[in-house]
Coordinates of C-alpha atoms and ligand atoms in Angstrom, one line a residue:
M1 CA -8.5 -17.2 -14.3
F2 CA -9.2 -13.8 -13.3
R3 CA -7.5 -14.5 -9.9
T4 CA -5.9 -18.1 -8.3
N5 CA -6.2 -16.8 -4.7
T6 CA -7.9 -14.2 -2.5
C7 CA -6.1 -11.9 -0.5
G8 CA -6.7 -13.7 2.6
E9 CA -5.6 -17.0 1.8
L10 CA -1.6 -17.3 1.1
R11 CA 0.6 -18.9 3.8
L12 CA 4.2 -19.7 3.8
S13 CA 3.3 -23.1 2.8
D14 CA 2.5 -21.6 -0.6
A15 CA 5.8 -19.9 -1.1
G16 CA 7.2 -20.3 -4.6
K17 CA 3.7 -20.5 -6.0
Q18 CA 2.7 -18.3 -9.1
V19 CA -0.5 -16.6 -8.3
T20 CA -2.8 -13.9 -9.5
L21 CA -4.7 -11.6 -7.2
A22 CA -7.1 -8.8 -7.8
G23 CA -8.4 -6.2 -5.3
W24 CA -8.1 -2.9 -3.9
V25 CA -5.2 -0.9 -3.2
Q26 CA -5.2 0.0 0.6
R27 CA -1.9 1.6 0.9
T28 CA 1.3 2.0 -0.8
R29 CA 4.8 2.5 0.7
K30 CA 8.0 3.6 -1.1
M31 CA 11.2 2.3 0.7
G32 CA 14.2 3.1 -1.3
G33 CA 14.0 1.0 -4.4
M34 CA 11.1 -1.1 -3.2
T35 CA 7.5 -0.6 -3.7
F36 CA 4.9 -2.1 -1.0
V37 CA 1.3 -2.5 -1.6
D38 CA -1.1 -3.7 0.6
L39 CA -3.9 -5.4 -1.4
R40 CA -7.2 -5.7 -0.1
D41 CA -10.4 -7.7 -0.8
R42 CA -13.3 -9.3 1.0
Y43 CA -11.0 -12.3 2.5
G44 CA -7.9 -10.2 3.8
I45 CA -5.0 -8.0 3.0
T46 CA -1.8 -9.4 1.2
Q47 CA 1.2 -7.3 0.7
L48 CA 2.8 -6.9 -3.0
V49 CA 6.4 -6.0 -3.7
F50 CA 7.6 -4.1 -6.6
N51 CA 11.5 -4.0 -7.0
E52 CA 12.8 -1.1 -8.9
E53 CA 16.0 -3.1 -9.6
I54 CA 14.4 -6.0 -11.0
N55 CA 11.5 -4.4 -13.1
A56 CA 11.8 -0.6 -12.9
D57 CA 9.0 0.1 -15.5
L58 CA 6.5 -2.2 -13.3
C59 CA 7.7 -0.5 -10.1
E60 CA 7.1 2.9 -11.7
K61 CA 3.5 1.9 -12.7
A62 CA 3.2 0.8 -8.9
N63 CA 4.3 4.0 -7.6
K64 CA 1.4 5.7 -9.5
L65 CA -1.2 3.7 -7.8
G66 CA -3.8 5.4 -5.5
R67 CA -5.8 4.4 -2.6
E68 CA -8.6 2.3 -3.7
F69 CA -7.4 1.7 -7.0
V70 CA -8.7 -1.8 -8.4
I71 CA -5.8 -3.9 -9.8
Q72 CA -4.8 -7.4 -10.9
V73 CA -1.2 -8.6 -10.2
I74 CA 0.5 -11.6 -11.1
G75 CA 3.6 -12.7 -9.0
T76 CA 5.3 -15.0 -6.8
V77 CA 4.7 -16.0 -3.2
S78 CA 8.0 -15.6 -1.3
E79 CA 8.6 -15.5 2.5
R80 CA 8.8 -12.1 4.2
E81 CA 11.7 -10.9 6.0
S82 CA 10.0 -8.7 8.2
K83 CA 6.7 -10.8 9.5
N84 CA 3.4 -9.1 10.7
K85 CA 2.1 -11.1 13.2
N86 CA -1.1 -9.2 13.1
L87 CA -2.1 -10.5 9.5
P88 CA -2.9 -14.0 8.5
T89 CA -0.8 -13.5 5.5
G90 CA 1.7 -11.7 7.3
E91 CA 4.5 -14.3 6.6
I92 CA 4.2 -13.8 2.9
E93 CA 4.7 -11.3 0.1
I94 CA 4.0 -11.4 -3.5
I95 CA 6.9 -10.4 -5.5
A96 CA 4.9 -9.0 -8.7
S97 CA 5.9 -9.6 -12.1
E98 CA 2.8 -8.3 -13.9
L99 CA 0.2 -5.3 -12.8
N100 CA -3.0 -4.5 -14.7
I101 CA -5.0 -1.5 -13.3
L102 CA -8.2 -2.8 -13.8
N103 CA -9.9 0.9 -12.3
T104 CA -9.0 3.9 -10.8
S105 CA -10.5 5.5 -7.9
L106 CA -11.2 9.1 -6.3
T107 CA -9.3 9.2 -3.2
P108 CA -12.0 8.1 -0.5
P109 CA -13.3 10.8 1.8
F110 CA -12.1 8.6 4.8
T111 CA -9.6 5.7 5.7
I112 CA -10.6 2.5 4.7
E113 CA -9.3 0.7 7.8
D114 CA -10.4 -0.6 11.1
N115 CA -9.6 2.8 12.9
T116 CA -11.4 5.3 10.3
D117 CA -10.9 9.0 10.5
G118 CA -14.7 9.2 9.1
G119 CA -17.5 10.4 11.2
D120 CA -20.7 8.7 11.0
D121 CA -22.5 10.7 8.6
I122 CA -19.6 10.7 6.2
R123 CA -19.6 6.9 6.2
M124 CA -23.2 6.4 5.7
K125 CA -23.3 8.8 2.8
Y126 CA -20.5 6.5 1.3
R127 CA -21.6 3.4 3.0
Y128 CA -20.3 1.4 -0.1
L129 CA -16.9 2.0 1.0
D130 CA -17.5 1.9 4.8
L131 CA -18.7 -1.6 3.9
R132 CA -14.8 -2.3 2.4
R133 CA -13.8 -2.0 6.1
A134 CA -13.1 -5.2 7.9
T135 CA -14.9 -4.1 11.0
V136 CA -18.1 -3.4 9.2
R137 CA -17.9 -6.2 6.8
Q138 CA -17.6 -8.8 9.6
N139 CA -21.0 -7.7 10.9
I140 CA -22.6 -8.5 7.4
E141 CA -20.8 -11.7 7.3
L142 CA -21.7 -12.5 10.8
R143 CA -25.5 -11.7 9.9
H144 CA -25.2 -14.1 6.8
R145 CA -23.8 -16.8 8.9
M146 CA -26.7 -16.2 11.4
T147 CA -29.3 -16.7 8.9
M148 CA -27.8 -19.7 7.7
E149 CA -28.0 -21.3 11.0
V150 CA -31.5 -20.0 11.7
R151 CA -32.6 -21.7 8.3
R152 CA -30.6 -24.8 9.2
Y153 CA -32.2 -25.0 12.8
L154 CA -35.7 -24.2 11.6
D155 CA -35.6 -26.7 8.5
S156 CA -34.4 -29.5 11.0
K157 CA -37.6 -28.9 13.3
G158 CA -39.9 -29.1 9.9
F159 CA -40.7 -25.4 9.4
L160 CA -41.3 -24.1 6.1
E161 CA -40.0 -20.9 4.8
I162 CA -43.0 -19.2 3.1
E163 CA -43.1 -15.6 1.9
T164 CA -46.0 -13.5 2.5
P165 CA -46.9 -9.9 0.5
M166 CA -45.2 -6.7 1.3
L167 CA -48.1 -4.9 -0.2
I168 CA -51.0 -5.4 2.4
G169 CA -53.4 -3.8 4.5
S170 CA -53.0 -2.5 8.0
T171 CA -51.3 -5.0 10.7
P172 CA -51.6 -3.7 14.0
E173 CA -48.6 -4.0 16.1
G174 CA -48.8 -0.6 17.7
A175 CA -47.2 1.4 15.4
R176 CA -48.0 3.9 12.5
D177 CA -48.1 2.2 8.8
F178 CA -46.1 3.1 6.1
V179 CA -48.4 3.4 3.2
V180 CA -48.1 2.9 -0.4
P181 CA -50.7 4.9 -2.9
S182 CA -52.2 2.4 -5.4
R183 CA -52.2 3.8 -8.9
M184 CA -54.8 1.4 -10.5
N185 CA -57.1 2.0 -7.4
P186 CA -57.2 5.5 -6.9
G187 CA -57.6 7.1 -3.5
Q188 CA -56.5 3.7 -2.1
F189 CA -53.4 2.6 -0.3
Y190 CA -51.7 -0.4 0.7
A191 CA -49.6 -0.6 3.8
L192 CA -46.5 -2.2 4.5
P193 CA -46.5 -4.9 6.9
Q194 CA -45.4 -3.9 10.6
S195 CA -44.9 -8.0 10.9
P196 CA -46.8 -10.7 8.9
Q197 CA -48.9 -11.4 11.9
T198 CA -52.1 -11.8 10.7
L199 CA -50.7 -13.6 7.3
K200 CA -48.9 -16.2 9.5
Q201 CA -52.1 -16.9 11.5
L202 CA -53.7 -17.5 8.0
L203 CA -50.9 -19.8 7.4
M204 CA -51.9 -21.7 10.3
V205 CA -55.5 -22.1 9.3
A206 CA -54.3 -23.2 6.0
G207 CA -52.4 -26.0 7.6
M208 CA -49.0 -25.2 7.0
D209 CA -48.4 -26.3 10.4
R210 CA -44.7 -24.8 11.1
Y211 CA -43.9 -21.5 9.4
F212 CA -41.1 -19.2 9.3
Q213 CA -39.5 -16.3 7.4
I214 CA -36.5 -13.9 7.5
V215 CA -38.4 -11.0 6.7
K216 CA -38.5 -7.0 6.4
C217 CA -40.9 -5.2 8.8
F218 CA -41.8 -1.4 8.7
R219 CA -43.1 0.4 11.7
D220 CA -43.3 4.2 11.2
E221 CA -42.4 5.1 14.8
D222 CA -40.8 8.3 16.2
L223 CA -37.3 7.1 16.0
R224 CA -36.1 6.2 19.4
A225 CA -32.5 5.5 19.8
D226 CA -31.5 2.4 17.8
R227 CA -34.5 2.0 15.9
Q228 CA -34.6 1.7 12.4
P229 CA -38.3 2.1 10.3
E230 CA -37.4 -1.0 8.2
F231 CA -36.1 -4.1 10.1
T232 CA -35.7 -7.8 9.8
Q233 CA -37.6 -10.2 12.0
I234 CA -37.3 -14.0 12.0
D235 CA -40.8 -14.6 12.1
C236 CA -42.3 -18.0 13.2
E237 CA -45.5 -19.4 13.9
M238 CA -46.6 -23.2 15.3
S239 CA -49.9 -25.0 15.2
F240 CA -51.0 -27.5 17.9
V241 CA -48.6 -26.0 20.5
D242 CA -48.9 -24.5 24.1
Q243 CA -46.7 -22.0 25.4
E244 CA -44.4 -24.5 26.7
D245 CA -43.9 -25.8 23.1
V246 CA -43.1 -22.5 21.5
I247 CA -40.7 -21.7 24.4
S248 CA -38.9 -24.9 24.1
T249 CA -38.5 -24.6 20.2
F250 CA -37.2 -21.1 20.2
E251 CA -34.8 -21.6 23.3
G252 CA -33.4 -24.1 21.4
M253 CA -32.9 -22.3 18.5
A254 CA -31.2 -19.8 20.9
K255 CA -29.2 -22.2 22.2
H256 CA -28.0 -23.6 18.7
L257 CA -26.9 -20.1 17.7
F258 CA -24.9 -19.4 20.6
K259 CA -23.3 -22.6 20.0
E260 CA -22.7 -22.3 16.4
L261 CA -21.8 -18.7 16.1
R262 CA -20.1 -17.9 19.4
G263 CA -18.9 -21.2 20.6
V264 CA -21.1 -20.7 23.8
E265 CA -22.9 -23.7 25.2
L266 CA -25.7 -22.6 27.1
T267 CA -26.9 -26.0 29.0
E268 CA -29.1 -24.8 31.7
A269 CA -32.8 -23.7 30.8
F270 CA -33.1 -20.1 30.7
P271 CA -35.2 -18.8 33.8
R272 CA -38.8 -17.6 33.2
V273 CA -39.5 -14.3 35.0
P274 CA -43.5 -13.3 35.6
W275 CA -43.6 -9.7 34.0
S276 CA -44.8 -8.3 37.4
E277 CA -41.8 -10.0 39.1
A278 CA -39.5 -8.4 36.5
M279 CA -41.1 -5.1 37.1
R280 CA -40.9 -5.5 41.0
L281 CA -37.4 -6.4 41.0
Y282 CA -35.9 -4.6 38.0
G283 CA -38.4 -1.8 37.0
S284 CA -38.2 -3.2 33.5
D285 CA -39.7 -5.8 31.3
K286 CA -36.4 -6.5 29.8
P287 CA -34.2 -6.8 32.7
D288 CA -30.3 -6.8 32.2
T289 CA -29.5 -10.0 34.5
R290 CA -25.9 -9.9 33.9
F291 CA -25.6 -8.4 37.4
G292 CA -27.9 -8.5 40.4
M293 CA -28.6 -5.1 42.3
Q294 CA -32.2 -6.1 42.5
F295 CA -34.8 -3.5 44.0
V296 CA -35.4 -3.5 47.5
E297 CA -39.0 -2.2 48.3
L298 CA -38.6 0.2 51.5
M299 CA -41.9 1.7 52.1
D300 CA -42.1 -0.3 55.4
V301 CA -38.7 1.0 56.2
L302 CA -38.4 4.6 55.3
K303 CA -42.5 5.8 55.1
G304 CA -43.6 7.4 58.4
T305 CA -40.5 6.6 60.3
G306 CA -38.9 9.9 60.1
E307 CA -39.6 13.4 59.3
F308 CA -38.7 13.3 55.5
S309 CA -41.7 14.6 53.9
V310 CA -40.7 13.3 50.4
F311 CA -40.8 9.5 51.8
N312 CA -43.6 10.2 53.8
D313 CA -45.7 11.2 50.7
A314 CA -44.6 8.6 48.3
T315 CA -46.6 5.7 47.3
Y316 CA -43.4 3.9 46.2
I317 CA -39.8 3.9 47.8
G318 CA -37.2 1.7 46.3
G319 CA -33.6 1.2 46.9
I320 CA -30.7 -0.7 45.2
C321 CA -27.4 -1.6 46.8
A322 CA -24.1 -0.7 45.3
E323 CA -21.4 -3.1 46.6
G324 CA -18.1 -1.4 47.6
C325 CA -19.3 2.2 46.6
A326 CA -19.5 3.7 49.9
S327 CA -16.1 5.6 49.0
Y328 CA -18.0 7.4 46.3
T329 CA -17.0 11.2 46.4
R330 CA -19.6 14.0 46.9
K331 CA -19.0 14.6 43.4
Q332 CA -19.4 11.1 42.2
L333 CA -23.0 11.3 44.3
D334 CA -23.6 14.6 42.7
Q335 CA -23.1 13.2 39.1
L336 CA -25.8 10.5 39.8
T337 CA -28.4 12.7 41.2
D338 CA -27.7 14.7 38.1
F339 CA -28.1 11.6 36.0
V340 CA -31.4 10.6 37.4
K341 CA -32.7 14.2 37.1
R342 CA -32.2 14.4 33.2
S343 CA -35.2 15.3 31.5
Q344 CA -35.1 11.6 29.8
I345 CA -35.4 10.0 33.4
G346 CA -37.1 12.8 35.1
A347 CA -36.6 12.0 38.8
K348 CA -36.8 14.7 41.4
G349 CA -34.0 13.3 43.6
L350 CA -31.8 10.8 44.8
V351 CA -31.1 9.9 48.3
Y352 CA -28.0 7.9 49.3
A353 CA -26.7 6.0 52.3
R354 CA -23.3 4.9 53.0
V355 CA -22.4 1.7 55.5
Q356 CA -19.4 2.8 57.3
E357 CA -16.6 0.5 58.2
D358 CA -17.9 0.4 61.8
G359 CA -21.6 -0.8 60.5
S360 CA -23.0 2.5 61.1
V361 CA -25.1 4.4 58.3
K362 CA -24.5 7.9 57.1
S363 CA -27.1 9.2 54.6
S364 CA -28.1 12.4 53.0
V365 CA -31.0 12.1 54.9
D366 CA -29.7 11.7 58.5
K367 CA -31.3 14.6 59.8
F368 CA -34.8 13.1 59.5
Y369 CA -34.1 9.5 60.6
S370 CA -33.0 7.8 63.8
Q371 CA -29.5 5.5 63.3
E372 CA -32.0 2.6 64.3
V373 CA -34.2 3.1 61.2
L374 CA -31.1 3.7 59.2
Q375 CA -29.9 0.3 60.5
N376 CA -33.4 -1.5 59.6
L377 CA -32.4 0.3 56.2
K378 CA -29.1 -1.5 55.8
E379 CA -30.7 -5.0 57.0
A380 CA -33.4 -4.5 54.5
M381 CA -30.9 -3.9 51.7
Q382 CA -28.6 -6.6 53.1
A383 CA -25.9 -3.9 53.0
K384 CA -22.3 -4.6 54.0
P385 CA -19.7 -2.2 55.4
G386 CA -18.2 -0.4 52.3
D387 CA -21.6 -0.4 50.3
L388 CA -23.6 2.3 49.2
I389 CA -27.4 2.5 49.1
L390 CA -29.2 4.4 46.6
I391 CA -33.1 5.1 47.0
M392 CA -35.5 6.7 44.8
S393 CA -39.3 7.4 45.8
G394 CA -42.3 8.5 43.9
D395 CA -46.1 8.9 43.6
D396 CA -46.3 6.6 40.7
A397 CA -44.7 2.9 41.5
M398 CA -44.3 2.2 37.8
K399 CA -42.5 5.3 36.9
T400 CA -40.5 5.3 39.7
R401 CA -39.4 1.7 39.2
K402 CA -38.6 2.8 35.6
Q403 CA -36.3 5.7 37.0
L404 CA -34.5 3.4 39.4
C405 CA -34.0 1.0 36.6
E406 CA -32.1 3.6 34.7
L407 CA -30.1 4.0 37.6
R408 CA -29.5 0.5 38.4
L409 CA -28.2 0.2 34.6
E410 CA -26.2 3.3 35.0
M411 CA -24.5 1.7 38.3
G412 CA -23.8 -1.3 36.2
N413 CA -22.1 0.4 33.6
R414 CA -20.0 2.3 36.3
L415 CA -19.2 -0.9 37.7
G416 CA -18.4 -2.7 34.8
L417 CA -21.0 -5.4 35.2
R418 CA -22.1 -5.2 31.8
D419 CA -19.5 -7.1 30.2
K420 CA -20.6 -7.8 26.3
N421 CA -18.9 -11.1 26.3
K422 CA -21.2 -12.3 29.1
F423 CA -24.5 -13.5 28.1
S424 CA -27.5 -13.6 30.4
L425 CA -30.9 -14.9 29.0
L426 CA -34.2 -15.4 30.2
W427 CA -38.1 -15.4 29.2
V428 CA -40.4 -12.7 30.7
V429 CA -43.5 -14.4 30.9
D430 CA -47.4 -13.6 32.0
F431 CA -47.5 -10.0 30.5
P432 CA -50.5 -8.3 31.2
M433 CA -52.9 -8.5 28.2
F434 CA -53.6 -4.7 27.9
E435 CA -52.1 -1.6 29.2
W436 CA -53.9 2.0 29.2
S437 CA -52.9 4.6 26.7
E438 CA -53.4 8.1 28.1
E439 CA -53.0 9.2 24.5
E440 CA -56.0 7.3 23.1
G441 CA -58.0 7.4 26.5
R442 CA -58.6 3.4 26.3
L443 CA -57.2 0.0 26.8
M444 CA -54.4 -0.9 24.3
A445 CA -53.2 -4.4 23.6
M446 CA -49.6 -4.9 25.3
H447 CA -48.5 -7.4 22.7
H448 CA -51.2 -7.2 19.9
P449 CA -55.2 -8.1 19.7
F450 CA -54.5 -11.6 18.6
T451 CA -52.9 -12.7 21.7
H452 CA -54.5 -15.3 24.0
P453 CA -55.7 -14.3 27.8
K454 CA -54.7 -16.9 30.3
D455 CA -57.4 -19.4 30.6
E456 CA -57.9 -18.6 34.2
D457 CA -58.0 -14.9 33.5
I458 CA -60.6 -15.2 31.1
P459 CA -63.4 -14.4 33.2
L460 CA -61.9 -11.1 34.6
L461 CA -62.5 -10.0 30.6
D462 CA -65.8 -8.7 31.8
T463 CA -65.1 -7.2 35.1
H464 CA -61.3 -6.5 35.2
P465 CA -59.8 -6.3 32.0
E466 CA -56.7 -4.4 33.3
Q467 CA -55.8 -7.4 35.3
V468 CA -56.0 -10.0 32.7
R469 CA -52.7 -11.7 31.9
A470 CA -51.8 -13.0 28.6
D471 CA -50.1 -16.0 27.1
A472 CA -47.3 -13.8 26.0
Y473 CA -43.6 -14.0 26.4
D474 CA -40.4 -12.0 25.6
M475 CA -36.9 -13.7 25.3
V476 CA -34.4 -11.0 26.9
C477 CA -30.6 -11.3 26.6
N478 CA -28.5 -8.8 28.4
G479 CA -31.4 -6.2 28.9
V480 CA -32.3 -6.3 25.2
E481 CA -35.6 -7.7 24.0
V482 CA -34.7 -10.3 21.4
G483 CA -37.8 -12.0 20.4
G484 CA -41.5 -12.1 21.8
G485 CA -44.8 -13.7 21.0
S486 CA -47.7 -15.3 22.3
I487 CA -50.2 -18.2 22.1
R488 CA -53.3 -16.8 20.0
I489 CA -56.8 -16.6 20.2
F490 CA -58.3 -19.2 17.6
D491 CA -62.0 -19.1 18.7
P492 CA -63.9 -16.1 16.6
E493 CA -66.2 -15.5 19.6
L494 CA -63.1 -14.5 21.9
Q495 CA -61.4 -12.4 19.4
D496 CA -64.6 -10.7 18.9
K497 CA -64.7 -9.9 22.7
M498 CA -61.2 -8.6 22.3
F499 CA -61.8 -6.2 19.7
Q500 CA -64.9 -4.9 21.7
I501 CA -62.6 -4.3 24.9
L502 CA -60.1 -2.6 22.5
G503 CA -62.8 -0.1 21.4
F504 CA -63.7 -1.3 18.0
T505 CA -67.0 -1.5 17.1
K506 CA -68.4 -4.6 15.5
E507 CA -68.3 -2.7 12.2
K508 CA -64.9 -1.5 12.3
A509 CA -63.5 -5.1 13.6
Q510 CA -65.3 -6.4 10.5
E511 CA -63.9 -4.1 8.1
Q512 CA -60.3 -4.4 9.3
F513 CA -59.9 -8.0 10.5
G514 CA -63.0 -9.4 8.6
F515 CA -60.5 -11.9 6.7
L516 CA -59.0 -13.3 9.7
M517 CA -62.4 -13.6 11.6
N518 CA -63.8 -15.3 8.8
A519 CA -61.0 -17.9 8.3
F520 CA -61.2 -18.7 11.9
K521 CA -64.6 -19.9 11.2
Y522 CA -63.3 -22.7 8.8
G523 CA -61.5 -24.7 11.6
A524 CA -58.5 -22.8 13.2
P525 CA -56.1 -24.6 14.9
P526 CA -54.9 -23.9 18.2
H527 CA -51.6 -21.8 17.3
G528 CA -48.8 -19.4 18.5
G529 CA -45.5 -18.2 17.7
L530 CA -43.1 -15.8 17.9
A531 CA -40.8 -13.2 16.1
Y532 CA -37.0 -12.6 16.8
G533 CA -35.4 -9.3 16.0
L534 CA -32.2 -10.3 13.5
D535 CA -30.8 -7.0 13.6
R536 CA -30.6 -7.1 17.5
W537 CA -29.4 -10.7 17.5
V538 CA -26.4 -9.6 15.2
S539 CA -25.5 -6.8 17.1
L540 CA -25.6 -8.5 20.5
F541 CA -23.4 -11.2 19.0
A542 CA -21.2 -8.9 17.5
G543 CA -20.8 -6.9 20.6
L544 CA -22.1 -3.7 18.8
D545 CA -23.4 -0.5 20.2
T546 CA -26.2 -0.2 17.7
I547 CA -27.8 -2.3 15.3
R548 CA -27.1 0.1 12.5
D549 CA -23.6 -1.6 12.3
C550 CA -24.8 -4.9 11.5
I551 CA -27.3 -3.3 8.4
A552 CA -25.8 -3.1 5.0
F553 CA -27.7 0.1 4.1
P554 CA -29.1 1.5 7.3
K555 CA -31.3 4.6 7.7
N556 CA -30.0 7.3 9.8
N557 CA -31.6 8.6 13.3
S558 CA -34.1 10.6 11.6
G559 CA -35.3 7.8 9.4
R560 CA -33.1 9.0 6.3
D561 CA -31.0 7.1 3.7
V562 CA -28.4 9.7 3.3
M563 CA -26.7 7.8 0.6
L564 CA -29.7 7.4 -1.6
D565 CA -31.1 10.7 -0.2
A566 CA -34.4 9.3 0.4
P567 CA -37.3 10.0 1.4
S568 CA -37.6 12.7 -1.4
C569 CA -40.1 14.5 -3.2
I570 CA -41.6 12.9 -6.2
D571 CA -42.5 15.0 -9.4
Q572 CA -45.9 16.2 -10.6
K573 CA -46.4 13.7 -13.1
Q574 CA -46.1 10.9 -10.7
L575 CA -48.1 12.7 -8.2
D576 CA -51.2 13.1 -11.0
E577 CA -50.6 9.4 -11.9
L578 CA -51.4 8.2 -8.2
N579 CA -54.1 10.8 -8.1
L580 CA -52.3 12.7 -5.1
Q581 CA -51.9 16.1 -4.0
I582 CA -49.4 17.7 -1.5
A583 CA -51.7 19.7 0.7
K584 CA -48.9 21.1 3.2
I585 CA -45.7 20.8 4.2
E586 CA -44.8 21.8 7.8
E587 CA -41.3 23.3 7.9
Ligands
LIG601 N1 -45.7 -10.3 15.6 C1 -45.2 -9.8 16.9 C2 -44.1 -8.8 16.7 O1 -43.6 -8.6 15.5 C3 -44.5 -11.2 16.9 C4 -45.4 -12.3 17.2 O2 -46.3 -12.4 18.2 O3 -45.3 -13.5 16.9 O4 -43.7 -8.6 17.9

């Protein structure tokens, strides 16, 4: 047997056993005539001991071991004199009697320990070494357990796991496609799926009834923080369902995952918050509801009730109440003002009001408002003595709410209200069907073009499309959109109309989606579904700040794989075969 045990397995009860272990040398320490080696594998670390007095040759061999050498050791399990409580194997060590060096190693460019000295770039370049670190490995293990639990849950509910192709045509999910040139069809390109959206709908037409797939999706977006050009979705679709059926099936899945992977029993139904409420109370369609601090609209209280022209000209004034923060110093308040003025947030300023111990209100706009107005403000905000009221205003309500949302999250951070071990889940429902795109100068589907409008809003499609709400839903956890989906259109005429509103000519719609429209003519069942972001779920469960850390080989923030050095140029022969010519490369 190559090894009898792993490096994470042996305990005091194994003392006296002869064992064979194999793994990587994490560290060697020489103390007097003894050499200690920490041997590591996926399962843990076990201490090996080489005693000069018992076997000088063997000990000398051990002294030459370098970091990350791969070795095999035979020895006897023995009780340790000085036990290490931090290691599961910390009560024992192996008194070595044989040592085989299976492979040597260059000195690794960073320490392969939980707290490594390696920066991000170097760790990504040598990701295979980074993955040897327990903290990274554990994320990969969690990811595995999660996909196993997803499969178990969905299988128990009758879902079939079905693969869909990677080389397809365009699927509109609102991003650019990654394209792949076809050698056999000169001048033609496949697109990599942004999601298997149309294919899973075709599976419903095919009568598959309940489908899922743990699937790679590709979106060529400008990389915002924590986006990967390729990411994994738990993609699902169901037939003969309404929104309620989909929501309850996948709320069940979320509860299953929390129970199995975090030991957390979520017994209550997740709240359902209409999109318009989420925007009104939190300025976000993915509110972090681990804490309150909901927005209060202050137009009635502050517009036209004083001489402050900024508020008098505003179309939206909103405030949040930070409990117990009246003691914030001038410097802290200046920091908050700088925070909202940062280019990513883009607010012009911030007004604050402190509620004093005697109940009076002192604000940065005192000279414009009477104490009576400030008392009305206090009341509207339900602020108590010791609280700090923070107010923002603007001429675009949506924009200002988004800015106030950033401030709310910042205050949540400062006040320690965003505890990674606390989970607050909800569904955001009733999304608008469309949103106006300045860039395109037309309405765009907020979710995607196959989303069913709310039945009662269908008449508005012809008159006020911007007011139409959709049967679309997102699951949100701790301010992160962890999944989203919708009930789909299955009537070819309604789908036609949708394409029309979205600015497709009949020909263009036929060209791009003819296959789907055609399929709908052969008895499409009512259907709907959703997709969960696997990477986000894992990072949420693992308490990670970025999804990168739960992906074995992630790309960096510029979409590069620095280990493989991809993307890269291809040689002329390959270009010729593909009938491609590089026209220009912008520096
Ligand atoms: N295809 C959608 C997405 O990737 C999810 C869905 O509607 O099922 O966001």
